C-alpha cells in the first residue's frame, strides 16, 4: 500500500484524491522530478529539487514551501515507506480552478509524491541497449521538466514497438536528446553532447557525467552533433536518473562500432558508481563486466 505525500500531509495511498478540475490532470499544468534513492539515501537531491523550483518559476508557479521543507517531507516519505533502492516521484500542479486556460487569480499549488522500489538496471547497463531515432516534434521549452509528455511518450512507444529501449530525438539532422534521457557520443577520445539550451532537459545525470569526465581525462565538447556523427561514433550512451550511464549498442538496428559498450563508457559507469557510493554508501548490486 504505502504512504503518499499530498502537500504537507502523509496519507495512506487509498485516501489520496485528485480534484477533477486539477490543472495538472486537465492540462498537464505542472512540473515534476524523479529522484533516485540508493540504500535509503537520496542521490543528488539538492540538484533535483533546485531544478523543480527552476521549472516551476519558468511556468510562473510559486511553490508554497522551501527547498528545506520539501527535502524534510521527502525524507519522511522515504522513511515511512522504508524505501531502500528505488525512486521518489514528485510533482507540483497549479491546483484546481474552474476549467479555463488562463491562470486562476489565486493559485493553490498541489504537491504530490510517492516512492517506488526500482532496482538498478544492471543487466542492461552491462550489455547495452538498442535505440531508434525519430523526429523531435516537441515544443521549444524542453528545458522545463513539464508534466506535458505526449511528444516524449509517442517517441518512447515507437521505440518499444520496434524492440528498442530508447528513442533518440532529432531536429532536422541535429540530435537533441532521448525521450527521457540525454544522449552522448564519443569519437576520437572526445565526448559530445547537446548544450543545455531550450531544446533539451539539462539532466542531473548529464551534469554528474560532465564532472566525471575531467577526472578520467576524457575531453568534452558541449556542442550539437548530427545523426551521421551518431551513426559513425566510436561509442554512444544515454543517461538519466533511472537508466544511469546506459550504453547504446545499436541505432535503428545498425551497430555502433563493433556493437559492444565502449571503453570510455565503461570508465564513466565506474566513475558514476563511485560517485553514488561516496554520497549514498556501498551499492549492493554493481555492474558486472
Ligand atoms: C528527466 C529527463 C532527462 C534526464 O534527466 P535526469 O535528471 O538525468 O534524470 C532527460 N530528458 C528528458 C526529456 C527528461 O524528462
PDB file of C-alpha atoms and ligand atoms in Angstrom:
ATOM      1  CA  UNK A   1       0.000   0.000   0.000  1.00  0.00           C
ATOM      2  CA  UNK A   2       2.279   2.705   1.255  1.00  0.00           C
ATOM      3  CA  UNK A   3       2.202   6.289   2.365  1.00  0.00           C
ATOM      4  CA  UNK A   4       1.939   9.154  -0.118  1.00  0.00           C
ATOM      5  CA  UNK A   5       2.570  12.865   0.309  1.00  0.00           C
ATOM      6  CA  UNK A   6      -0.131  15.434  -0.537  1.00  0.00           C
ATOM      7  CA  UNK A   7       1.118  18.967   0.216  1.00  0.00           C
ATOM      8  CA  UNK A   8       2.199  18.593   3.857  1.00  0.00           C
ATOM      9  CA  UNK A   9       0.011  15.570   4.642  1.00  0.00           C
ATOM     10  CA  UNK A  10       1.168  11.975   4.821  1.00  0.00           C
ATOM     11  CA  UNK A  11      -1.753   9.819   3.730  1.00  0.00           C
ATOM     12  CA  UNK A  12      -2.431   6.196   3.166  1.00  0.00           C
ATOM     13  CA  UNK A  13      -2.328   5.694  -0.606  1.00  0.00           C
ATOM     14  CA  UNK A  14      -6.017   4.748  -0.891  1.00  0.00           C
ATOM     15  CA  UNK A  15      -7.030   8.013   0.797  1.00  0.00           C
ATOM     16  CA  UNK A  16      -5.254  10.276  -1.691  1.00  0.00           C
ATOM     17  CA  UNK A  17      -7.625  12.001  -4.136  1.00  0.00           C
ATOM     18  CA  UNK A  18      -7.239  14.458  -7.019  1.00  0.00           C
ATOM     19  CA  UNK A  19      -9.762  17.213  -7.746  1.00  0.00           C
ATOM     20  CA  UNK A  20     -11.454  16.538 -11.109  1.00  0.00           C
ATOM     21  CA  UNK A  21     -10.522  20.126 -12.083  1.00  0.00           C
ATOM     22  CA  UNK A  22      -6.893  19.928 -11.009  1.00  0.00           C
ATOM     23  CA  UNK A  23      -4.974  21.741 -13.735  1.00  0.00           C
ATOM     24  CA  UNK A  24      -2.326  19.038 -13.748  1.00  0.00           C
ATOM     25  CA  UNK A  25      -4.976  16.479 -14.576  1.00  0.00           C
ATOM     26  CA  UNK A  26      -6.766  18.624 -17.190  1.00  0.00           C
ATOM     27  CA  UNK A  27      -3.866  20.494 -18.828  1.00  0.00           C
ATOM     28  CA  UNK A  28      -0.621  18.962 -17.617  1.00  0.00           C
ATOM     29  CA  UNK A  29      -0.173  22.371 -15.940  1.00  0.00           C
ATOM     30  CA  UNK A  30       2.667  21.446 -13.614  1.00  0.00           C
ATOM     31  CA  UNK A  31       6.227  20.207 -13.234  1.00  0.00           C
ATOM     32  CA  UNK A  32       7.865  17.104 -11.792  1.00  0.00           C
ATOM     33  CA  UNK A  33      11.043  15.346 -10.713  1.00  0.00           C
ATOM     34  CA  UNK A  34      12.276  11.789 -10.242  1.00  0.00           C
ATOM     35  CA  UNK A  35      14.894  11.389  -7.512  1.00  0.00           C
ATOM     36  CA  UNK A  36      16.985   8.207  -7.221  1.00  0.00           C
ATOM     37  CA  UNK A  37      17.334   6.530  -3.842  1.00  0.00           C
ATOM     38  CA  UNK A  38      20.230   4.148  -3.167  1.00  0.00           C
ATOM     39  CA  UNK A  39      20.323   2.252   0.132  1.00  0.00           C
ATOM     40  CA  UNK A  40      17.746   4.552   1.730  1.00  0.00           C
ATOM     41  CA  UNK A  41      19.580   7.761   0.741  1.00  0.00           C
ATOM     42  CA  UNK A  42      18.548  10.285  -1.889  1.00  0.00           C
ATOM     43  CA  UNK A  43      21.180  10.890  -4.588  1.00  0.00           C
ATOM     44  CA  UNK A  44      21.770  14.488  -5.793  1.00  0.00           C
ATOM     45  CA  UNK A  45      18.539  15.556  -4.069  1.00  0.00           C
ATOM     46  CA  UNK A  46      19.517  19.215  -3.885  1.00  0.00           C
ATOM     47  CA  UNK A  47      20.163  19.365  -7.641  1.00  0.00           C
ATOM     48  CA  UNK A  48      16.802  17.749  -8.431  1.00  0.00           C
ATOM     49  CA  UNK A  49      14.811  19.928  -6.036  1.00  0.00           C
ATOM     50  CA  UNK A  50      16.578  23.083  -7.209  1.00  0.00           C
ATOM     51  CA  UNK A  51      15.623  22.155 -10.771  1.00  0.00           C
ATOM     52  CA  UNK A  52      11.996  21.646  -9.619  1.00  0.00           C
ATOM     53  CA  UNK A  53      11.984  25.219  -8.296  1.00  0.00           C
ATOM     54  CA  UNK A  54      13.510  26.442 -11.576  1.00  0.00           C
ATOM     55  CA  UNK A  55      10.932  24.567 -13.682  1.00  0.00           C
ATOM     56  CA  UNK A  56       8.139  25.996 -11.507  1.00  0.00           C
ATOM     57  CA  UNK A  57       9.481  29.529 -11.883  1.00  0.00           C
ATOM     58  CA  UNK A  58       9.578  29.152 -15.668  1.00  0.00           C
ATOM     59  CA  UNK A  59       5.827  28.457 -15.681  1.00  0.00           C
ATOM     60  CA  UNK A  60       5.098  31.237 -13.139  1.00  0.00           C
ATOM     61  CA  UNK A  61       4.114  28.734 -10.478  1.00  0.00           C
ATOM     62  CA  UNK A  62       5.024  29.759  -6.967  1.00  0.00           C
ATOM     63  CA  UNK A  63       5.799  26.850  -4.671  1.00  0.00           C
ATOM     64  CA  UNK A  64       4.314  27.211  -1.164  1.00  0.00           C
ATOM     65  CA  UNK A  65       7.288  25.548   0.588  1.00  0.00           C
ATOM     66  CA  UNK A  66      11.027  25.985   0.784  1.00  0.00           C
ATOM     67  CA  UNK A  67      13.590  23.580  -0.571  1.00  0.00           C
ATOM     68  CA  UNK A  68      14.446  22.603   3.007  1.00  0.00           C
ATOM     69  CA  UNK A  69      10.805  21.912   3.873  1.00  0.00           C
ATOM     70  CA  UNK A  70      10.390  19.846   0.729  1.00  0.00           C
ATOM     71  CA  UNK A  71      13.546  17.860   1.487  1.00  0.00           C
ATOM     72  CA  UNK A  72      12.305  17.100   5.020  1.00  0.00           C
ATOM     73  CA  UNK A  73       8.937  15.887   3.691  1.00  0.00           C
ATOM     74  CA  UNK A  74      10.597  13.618   1.148  1.00  0.00           C
ATOM     75  CA  UNK A  75      12.938  12.208   3.814  1.00  0.00           C
ATOM     76  CA  UNK A  76       9.915  11.346   5.953  1.00  0.00           C
ATOM     77  CA  UNK A  77       8.062   9.850   2.977  1.00  0.00           C
ATOM     78  CA  UNK A  78      11.091   7.670   2.252  1.00  0.00           C
ATOM     79  CA  UNK A  79      11.338   6.537   5.868  1.00  0.00           C
ATOM     80  CA  UNK A  80       7.583   5.872   6.188  1.00  0.00           C
ATOM     81  CA  UNK A  81       7.815   3.601   3.150  1.00  0.00           C
ATOM     82  CA  UNK A  82      11.126   2.034   4.212  1.00  0.00           C
ATOM     83  CA  UNK A  83      12.441   2.641   0.730  1.00  0.00           C
ATOM     84  CA  UNK A  84      15.825   1.052   0.081  1.00  0.00           C
ATOM     85  CA  UNK A  85      16.633   1.243  -3.635  1.00  0.00           C
ATOM     86  CA  UNK A  86      14.134   3.000  -5.845  1.00  0.00           C
ATOM     87  CA  UNK A  87      12.746   6.372  -6.754  1.00  0.00           C
ATOM     88  CA  UNK A  88      10.749   9.240  -5.346  1.00  0.00           C
ATOM     89  CA  UNK A  89       8.329  10.694  -7.882  1.00  0.00           C
ATOM     90  CA  UNK A  90       7.103  14.192  -7.055  1.00  0.00           C
ATOM     91  CA  UNK A  91       5.028  16.684  -8.968  1.00  0.00           C
ATOM     92  CA  UNK A  92       3.519  20.096  -8.386  1.00  0.00           C
ATOM     93  CA  UNK A  93       0.488  21.314 -10.312  1.00  0.00           C
ATOM     94  CA  UNK A  94      -1.197  24.711 -10.400  1.00  0.00           C
ATOM     95  CA  UNK A  95      -4.026  23.111  -8.433  1.00  0.00           C
ATOM     96  CA  UNK A  96      -7.749  23.216  -9.087  1.00  0.00           C
ATOM     97  CA  UNK A  97      -9.632  26.018 -10.878  1.00  0.00           C
ATOM     98  CA  UNK A  98     -12.874  26.104 -12.844  1.00  0.00           C
ATOM     99  CA  UNK A  99     -11.755  24.996 -16.296  1.00  0.00           C
ATOM    100  CA  UNK A 100     -10.163  27.932 -18.093  1.00  0.00           C
ATOM    101  CA  UNK A 101      -6.851  28.127 -19.887  1.00  0.00           C
ATOM    102  CA  UNK A 102      -5.580  31.283 -18.198  1.00  0.00           C
ATOM    103  CA  UNK A 103      -4.233  31.034 -14.663  1.00  0.00           C
ATOM    104  CA  UNK A 104      -6.687  31.490 -11.770  1.00  0.00           C
ATOM    105  CA  UNK A 105      -6.319  34.660  -9.632  1.00  0.00           C
ATOM    106  CA  UNK A 106      -5.498  32.560  -6.644  1.00  0.00           C
ATOM    107  CA  UNK A 107      -3.142  29.677  -7.303  1.00  0.00           C
ATOM    108  CA  UNK A 108      -3.164  26.749  -4.917  1.00  0.00           C
ATOM    109  CA  UNK A 109      -0.252  24.594  -5.976  1.00  0.00           C
ATOM    110  CA  UNK A 110      -0.724  20.904  -5.240  1.00  0.00           C
ATOM    111  CA  UNK A 111       2.320  18.837  -4.336  1.00  0.00           C
ATOM    112  CA  UNK A 112       2.073  15.054  -4.537  1.00  0.00           C
ATOM    113  CA  UNK A 113       4.801  12.451  -4.114  1.00  0.00           C
ATOM    114  CA  UNK A 114       5.213   8.730  -3.683  1.00  0.00           C
ATOM    115  CA  UNK A 115       8.044   6.207  -3.541  1.00  0.00           C
ATOM    116  CA  UNK A 116       8.655   3.047  -5.521  1.00  0.00           C
ATOM    117  CA  UNK A 117      11.219   0.257  -5.244  1.00  0.00           C
ATOM    118  CA  UNK A 118      13.193   0.208  -8.515  1.00  0.00           C
ATOM    119  CA  UNK A 119      16.301  -1.929  -8.948  1.00  0.00           C
ATOM    120  CA  UNK A 120      19.323  -0.587 -10.808  1.00  0.00           C
ATOM    121  CA  UNK A 121      19.143  -1.868 -14.426  1.00  0.00           C
ATOM    122  CA  UNK A 122      22.497  -3.652 -14.023  1.00  0.00           C
ATOM    123  CA  UNK A 123      21.904  -6.250 -16.758  1.00  0.00           C
ATOM    124  CA  UNK A 124      21.098  -3.600 -19.377  1.00  0.00           C
ATOM    125  CA  UNK A 125      23.995  -1.439 -18.155  1.00  0.00           C
ATOM    126  CA  UNK A 126      26.343  -4.394 -18.612  1.00  0.00           C
ATOM    127  CA  UNK A 127      25.145  -5.468 -22.053  1.00  0.00           C
ATOM    128  CA  UNK A 128      23.965  -2.148 -23.519  1.00  0.00           C
ATOM    129  CA  UNK A 129      20.624  -1.456 -25.188  1.00  0.00           C
ATOM    130  CA  UNK A 130      19.169  -0.647 -28.605  1.00  0.00           C
ATOM    131  CA  UNK A 131      17.806   2.745 -29.619  1.00  0.00           C
ATOM    132  CA  UNK A 132      15.906   4.116 -32.571  1.00  0.00           C
ATOM    133  CA  UNK A 133      15.817   7.652 -33.992  1.00  0.00           C
ATOM    134  CA  UNK A 134      12.670   9.696 -34.536  1.00  0.00           C
ATOM    135  CA  UNK A 135      11.930  13.386 -35.242  1.00  0.00           C
ATOM    136  CA  UNK A 136      11.709  15.655 -32.197  1.00  0.00           C
ATOM    137  CA  UNK A 137       8.196  17.075 -32.527  1.00  0.00           C
ATOM    138  CA  UNK A 138       8.069  18.643 -29.045  1.00  0.00           C
ATOM    139  CA  UNK A 139       7.665  22.316 -28.169  1.00  0.00           C
ATOM    140  CA  UNK A 140      10.531  24.796 -27.743  1.00  0.00           C
ATOM    141  CA  UNK A 141      10.699  24.792 -23.918  1.00  0.00           C
ATOM    142  CA  UNK A 142      12.205  21.364 -23.380  1.00  0.00           C
ATOM    143  CA  UNK A 143      14.306  22.912 -20.582  1.00  0.00           C
ATOM    144  CA  UNK A 144      11.209  22.722 -18.356  1.00  0.00           C
ATOM    145  CA  UNK A 145      10.514  19.347 -16.722  1.00  0.00           C
ATOM    146  CA  UNK A 146       6.832  19.688 -17.543  1.00  0.00           C
ATOM    147  CA  UNK A 147       4.037  17.190 -16.939  1.00  0.00           C
ATOM    148  CA  UNK A 148       3.166  17.515 -20.648  1.00  0.00           C
ATOM    149  CA  UNK A 149       4.905  14.446 -22.030  1.00  0.00           C
ATOM    150  CA  UNK A 150       2.866  13.373 -25.070  1.00  0.00           C
ATOM    151  CA  UNK A 151       5.695  14.120 -27.504  1.00  0.00           C
ATOM    152  CA  UNK A 152       8.037  12.056 -25.324  1.00  0.00           C
ATOM    153  CA  UNK A 153       5.517   9.232 -24.892  1.00  0.00           C
ATOM    154  CA  UNK A 154       4.834   8.882 -28.616  1.00  0.00           C
ATOM    155  CA  UNK A 155       8.572   8.637 -29.265  1.00  0.00           C
ATOM    156  CA  UNK A 156       9.141   6.058 -26.493  1.00  0.00           C
ATOM    157  CA  UNK A 157       6.200   3.989 -27.704  1.00  0.00           C
ATOM    158  CA  UNK A 158       7.678   3.949 -31.198  1.00  0.00           C
ATOM    159  CA  UNK A 159      10.996   2.730 -29.748  1.00  0.00           C
ATOM    160  CA  UNK A 160       9.393  -0.005 -27.653  1.00  0.00           C
ATOM    161  CA  UNK A 161       7.194  -1.182 -30.543  1.00  0.00           C
ATOM    162  CA  UNK A 162      10.411  -1.658 -32.551  1.00  0.00           C
ATOM    163  CA  UNK A 163      12.151  -3.561 -29.756  1.00  0.00           C
ATOM    164  CA  UNK A 164      14.234  -0.571 -28.644  1.00  0.00           C
ATOM    165  CA  UNK A 165      14.950   0.784 -25.164  1.00  0.00           C
ATOM    166  CA  UNK A 166      15.027   4.487 -26.013  1.00  0.00           C
ATOM    167  CA  UNK A 167      14.061   6.899 -28.800  1.00  0.00           C
ATOM    168  CA  UNK A 168      16.738   9.394 -29.823  1.00  0.00           C
ATOM    169  CA  UNK A 169      15.125  12.657 -30.911  1.00  0.00           C
ATOM    170  CA  UNK A 170      16.426  14.905 -33.697  1.00  0.00           C
ATOM    171  CA  UNK A 171      15.503  18.302 -35.156  1.00  0.00           C
ATOM    172  CA  UNK A 172      16.447  18.061 -38.833  1.00  0.00           C
ATOM    173  CA  UNK A 173      19.895  16.434 -38.723  1.00  0.00           C
ATOM    174  CA  UNK A 174      20.709  17.543 -35.148  1.00  0.00           C
ATOM    175  CA  UNK A 175      20.357  15.091 -32.267  1.00  0.00           C
ATOM    176  CA  UNK A 176      18.757  16.815 -29.271  1.00  0.00           C
ATOM    177  CA  UNK A 177      18.182  14.212 -26.526  1.00  0.00           C
ATOM    178  CA  UNK A 178      16.368  10.972 -25.711  1.00  0.00           C
ATOM    179  CA  UNK A 179      12.641  10.739 -24.952  1.00  0.00           C
ATOM    180  CA  UNK A 180      13.529  10.665 -21.231  1.00  0.00           C
ATOM    181  CA  UNK A 181      17.328  10.827 -21.238  1.00  0.00           C
ATOM    182  CA  UNK A 182      20.289  12.797 -22.535  1.00  0.00           C
ATOM    183  CA  UNK A 183      22.394  11.403 -25.387  1.00  0.00           C
ATOM    184  CA  UNK A 184      26.202  11.328 -25.666  1.00  0.00           C
ATOM    185  CA  UNK A 185      28.675  10.132 -28.266  1.00  0.00           C
ATOM    186  CA  UNK A 186      32.423   9.637 -28.055  1.00  0.00           C
ATOM    187  CA  UNK A 187      34.569   9.996 -31.149  1.00  0.00           C
ATOM    188  CA  UNK A 188      38.369  10.268 -31.244  1.00  0.00           C
ATOM    189  CA  UNK A 189      38.522  10.430 -27.438  1.00  0.00           C
ATOM    190  CA  UNK A 190      36.152  13.404 -27.187  1.00  0.00           C
ATOM    191  CA  UNK A 191      32.668  13.223 -25.724  1.00  0.00           C
ATOM    192  CA  UNK A 192      29.932  15.252 -27.412  1.00  0.00           C
ATOM    193  CA  UNK A 193      26.523  16.159 -26.022  1.00  0.00           C
ATOM    194  CA  UNK A 194      23.921  18.795 -26.900  1.00  0.00           C
ATOM    195  CA  UNK A 195      24.461  22.026 -24.921  1.00  0.00           C
ATOM    196  CA  UNK A 196      21.945  22.857 -22.193  1.00  0.00           C
ATOM    197  CA  UNK A 197      19.638  25.103 -24.241  1.00  0.00           C
ATOM    198  CA  UNK A 198      15.829  25.303 -24.500  1.00  0.00           C
ATOM    199  CA  UNK A 199      15.955  22.240 -26.786  1.00  0.00           C
ATOM    200  CA  UNK A 200      16.893  19.741 -24.066  1.00  0.00           C
ATOM    201  CA  UNK A 201      16.251  18.984 -20.423  1.00  0.00           C
ATOM    202  CA  UNK A 202      19.547  19.509 -18.618  1.00  0.00           C
ATOM    203  CA  UNK A 203      19.749  16.177 -16.797  1.00  0.00           C
ATOM    204  CA  UNK A 204      21.243  15.870 -13.346  1.00  0.00           C
ATOM    205  CA  UNK A 205      22.886  12.642 -14.557  1.00  0.00           C
ATOM    206  CA  UNK A 206      24.273  14.620 -17.518  1.00  0.00           C
ATOM    207  CA  UNK A 207      25.808  17.126 -15.085  1.00  0.00           C
ATOM    208  CA  UNK A 208      27.333  14.300 -12.995  1.00  0.00           C
ATOM    209  CA  UNK A 209      28.877  12.812 -16.138  1.00  0.00           C
ATOM    210  CA  UNK A 210      30.364  16.151 -17.197  1.00  0.00           C
ATOM    211  CA  UNK A 211      32.002  16.413 -13.765  1.00  0.00           C
ATOM    212  CA  UNK A 212      33.444  12.884 -14.043  1.00  0.00           C
ATOM    213  CA  UNK A 213      34.949  13.497 -17.500  1.00  0.00           C
ATOM    214  CA  UNK A 214      37.606  15.811 -16.113  1.00  0.00           C
ATOM    215  CA  UNK A 215      38.635  13.186 -13.544  1.00  0.00           C
ATOM    216  CA  UNK A 216      39.004  10.348 -16.046  1.00  0.00           C
ATOM    217  CA  UNK A 217      40.758  12.524 -18.632  1.00  0.00           C
ATOM    218  CA  UNK A 218      38.006  12.491 -21.248  1.00  0.00           C
ATOM    219  CA  UNK A 219      37.775  15.622 -23.413  1.00  0.00           C
ATOM    220  CA  UNK A 220      34.317  17.198 -23.612  1.00  0.00           C
ATOM    221  CA  UNK A 221      32.587  19.310 -26.244  1.00  0.00           C
ATOM    222  CA  UNK A 222      29.089  20.519 -25.376  1.00  0.00           C
ATOM    223  CA  UNK A 223      28.026  21.015 -28.955  1.00  0.00           C
ATOM    224  CA  UNK A 224      25.200  19.533 -31.024  1.00  0.00           C
ATOM    225  CA  UNK A 225      26.060  16.502 -33.162  1.00  0.00           C
ATOM    226  CA  UNK A 226      24.303  15.076 -36.207  1.00  0.00           C
ATOM    227  CA  UNK A 227      22.574  11.772 -36.940  1.00  0.00           C
ATOM    228  CA  UNK A 228      25.547  10.911 -39.154  1.00  0.00           C
ATOM    229  CA  UNK A 229      28.014  11.576 -36.343  1.00  0.00           C
ATOM    230  CA  UNK A 230      25.894   9.383 -34.076  1.00  0.00           C
ATOM    231  CA  UNK A 231      25.884   6.530 -36.572  1.00  0.00           C
ATOM    232  CA  UNK A 232      29.645   6.737 -37.039  1.00  0.00           C
ATOM    233  CA  UNK A 233      30.572   7.300 -33.381  1.00  0.00           C
ATOM    234  CA  UNK A 234      33.142   5.162 -31.557  1.00  0.00           C
ATOM    235  CA  UNK A 235      30.780   4.942 -28.564  1.00  0.00           C
ATOM    236  CA  UNK A 236      27.285   6.120 -27.660  1.00  0.00           C
ATOM    237  CA  UNK A 237      25.318   6.134 -24.445  1.00  0.00           C
ATOM    238  CA  UNK A 238      22.258   7.649 -22.841  1.00  0.00           C
ATOM    239  CA  UNK A 239      21.906   8.951 -19.282  1.00  0.00           C
ATOM    240  CA  UNK A 240      19.078   9.527 -16.846  1.00  0.00           C
ATOM    241  CA  UNK A 241      18.241   9.170 -13.171  1.00  0.00           C
ATOM    242  CA  UNK A 242      16.885   5.633 -13.556  1.00  0.00           C
ATOM    243  CA  UNK A 243      18.996   4.423 -16.507  1.00  0.00           C
ATOM    244  CA  UNK A 244      22.242   5.997 -15.157  1.00  0.00           C
ATOM    245  CA  UNK A 245      25.018   5.612 -17.780  1.00  0.00           C
ATOM    246  CA  UNK A 246      23.428   3.246 -20.289  1.00  0.00           C
ATOM    247  CA  UNK A 247      25.499   2.077 -23.293  1.00  0.00           C
ATOM    248  CA  UNK A 248      23.781   2.229 -26.691  1.00  0.00           C
ATOM    249  CA  UNK A 249      24.945  -0.671 -28.844  1.00  0.00           C
ATOM    250  CA  UNK A 250      22.759  -0.227 -31.907  1.00  0.00           C
ATOM    251  CA  UNK A 251      20.745   2.551 -33.504  1.00  0.00           C
ATOM    252  CA  UNK A 252      17.937   1.620 -35.915  1.00  0.00           C
ATOM    253  CA  UNK A 253      19.380  -1.913 -35.885  1.00  0.00           C
ATOM    254  CA  UNK A 254      22.803  -0.724 -37.081  1.00  0.00           C
ATOM    255  CA  UNK A 255      25.636  -1.473 -34.667  1.00  0.00           C
ATOM    256  CA  UNK A 256      27.598   1.328 -33.015  1.00  0.00           C
ATOM    257  CA  UNK A 257      31.262   0.449 -33.726  1.00  0.00           C
ATOM    258  CA  UNK A 258      31.521  -3.322 -33.012  1.00  0.00           C
ATOM    259  CA  UNK A 259      28.255  -3.386 -31.056  1.00  0.00           C
ATOM    260  CA  UNK A 260      29.810  -3.658 -27.586  1.00  0.00           C
ATOM    261  CA  UNK A 261      29.785  -0.949 -24.871  1.00  0.00           C
ATOM    262  CA  UNK A 262      32.864   1.260 -25.317  1.00  0.00           C
ATOM    263  CA  UNK A 263      35.854   1.717 -23.009  1.00  0.00           C
ATOM    264  CA  UNK A 264      35.147   5.363 -22.137  1.00  0.00           C
ATOM    265  CA  UNK A 265      31.520   4.462 -21.437  1.00  0.00           C
ATOM    266  CA  UNK A 266      32.747   1.760 -19.035  1.00  0.00           C
ATOM    267  CA  UNK A 267      35.009   4.275 -17.303  1.00  0.00           C
ATOM    268  CA  UNK A 268      32.100   6.674 -16.903  1.00  0.00           C
ATOM    269  CA  UNK A 269      29.893   3.910 -15.485  1.00  0.00           C
ATOM    270  CA  UNK A 270      32.623   3.129 -12.970  1.00  0.00           C
ATOM    271  CA  UNK A 271      33.068   6.805 -12.057  1.00  0.00           C
ATOM    272  CA  UNK A 272      29.304   7.195 -11.698  1.00  0.00           C
ATOM    273  CA  UNK A 273      29.071   4.216  -9.332  1.00  0.00           C
ATOM    274  CA  UNK A 274      31.949   5.585  -7.274  1.00  0.00           C
ATOM    275  CA  UNK A 275      30.156   8.947  -7.093  1.00  0.00           C
ATOM    276  CA  UNK A 276      26.959   7.260  -5.887  1.00  0.00           C
ATOM    277  CA  UNK A 277      28.861   5.269  -3.257  1.00  0.00           C
ATOM    278  CA  UNK A 278      30.526   8.451  -1.974  1.00  0.00           C
ATOM    279  CA  UNK A 279      27.141  10.058  -1.400  1.00  0.00           C
ATOM    280  CA  UNK A 280      24.919   7.094  -0.507  1.00  0.00           C
ATOM    281  CA  UNK A 281      27.244   4.330   0.747  1.00  0.00           C
ATOM    282  CA  UNK A 282      28.201   0.990  -0.768  1.00  0.00           C
ATOM    283  CA  UNK A 283      25.946  -0.327  -3.543  1.00  0.00           C
ATOM    284  CA  UNK A 284      24.528  -3.812  -3.062  1.00  0.00           C
ATOM    285  CA  UNK A 285      24.482  -4.555  -6.785  1.00  0.00           C
ATOM    286  CA  UNK A 286      27.069  -3.298  -9.269  1.00  0.00           C
ATOM    287  CA  UNK A 287      27.638  -3.618 -12.990  1.00  0.00           C
ATOM    288  CA  UNK A 288      29.313  -6.915 -13.909  1.00  0.00           C
ATOM    289  CA  UNK A 289      31.619  -6.975 -16.914  1.00  0.00           C
TER     290      UNK A 289
HETATM  291  C1  LIG B   1      14.250  13.849 -16.815  1.00  0.00           C
HETATM  292  C2  LIG B   1      14.694  13.903 -18.238  1.00  0.00           C
HETATM  293  C3  LIG B   1      16.030  13.688 -18.617  1.00  0.00           C
HETATM  294  C4  LIG B   1      17.095  13.173 -17.674  1.00  0.00           C
HETATM  295  O1  LIG B   1      17.292  13.966 -16.557  1.00  0.00           O
HETATM  296  P1  LIG B   1      17.898  13.349 -15.217  1.00  0.00           P
HETATM  297  O2  LIG B   1      17.894  14.487 -14.276  1.00  0.00           O
HETATM  298  O3  LIG B   1      19.283  12.880 -15.535  1.00  0.00           O
HETATM  299  O4  LIG B   1      17.002  12.219 -14.821  1.00  0.00           O
HETATM  300  C5  LIG B   1      16.373  13.913 -19.948  1.00  0.00           C
HETATM  301  N1  LIG B   1      15.463  14.278 -20.860  1.00  0.00           N
HETATM  302  C6  LIG B   1      14.175  14.448 -20.543  1.00  0.00           C
HETATM  303  C7  LIG B   1      13.212  14.840 -21.610  1.00  0.00           C
HETATM  304  C8  LIG B   1      13.744  14.270 -19.231  1.00  0.00           C
HETATM  305  O5  LIG B   1      12.444  14.435 -18.924  1.00  0.00           O
END
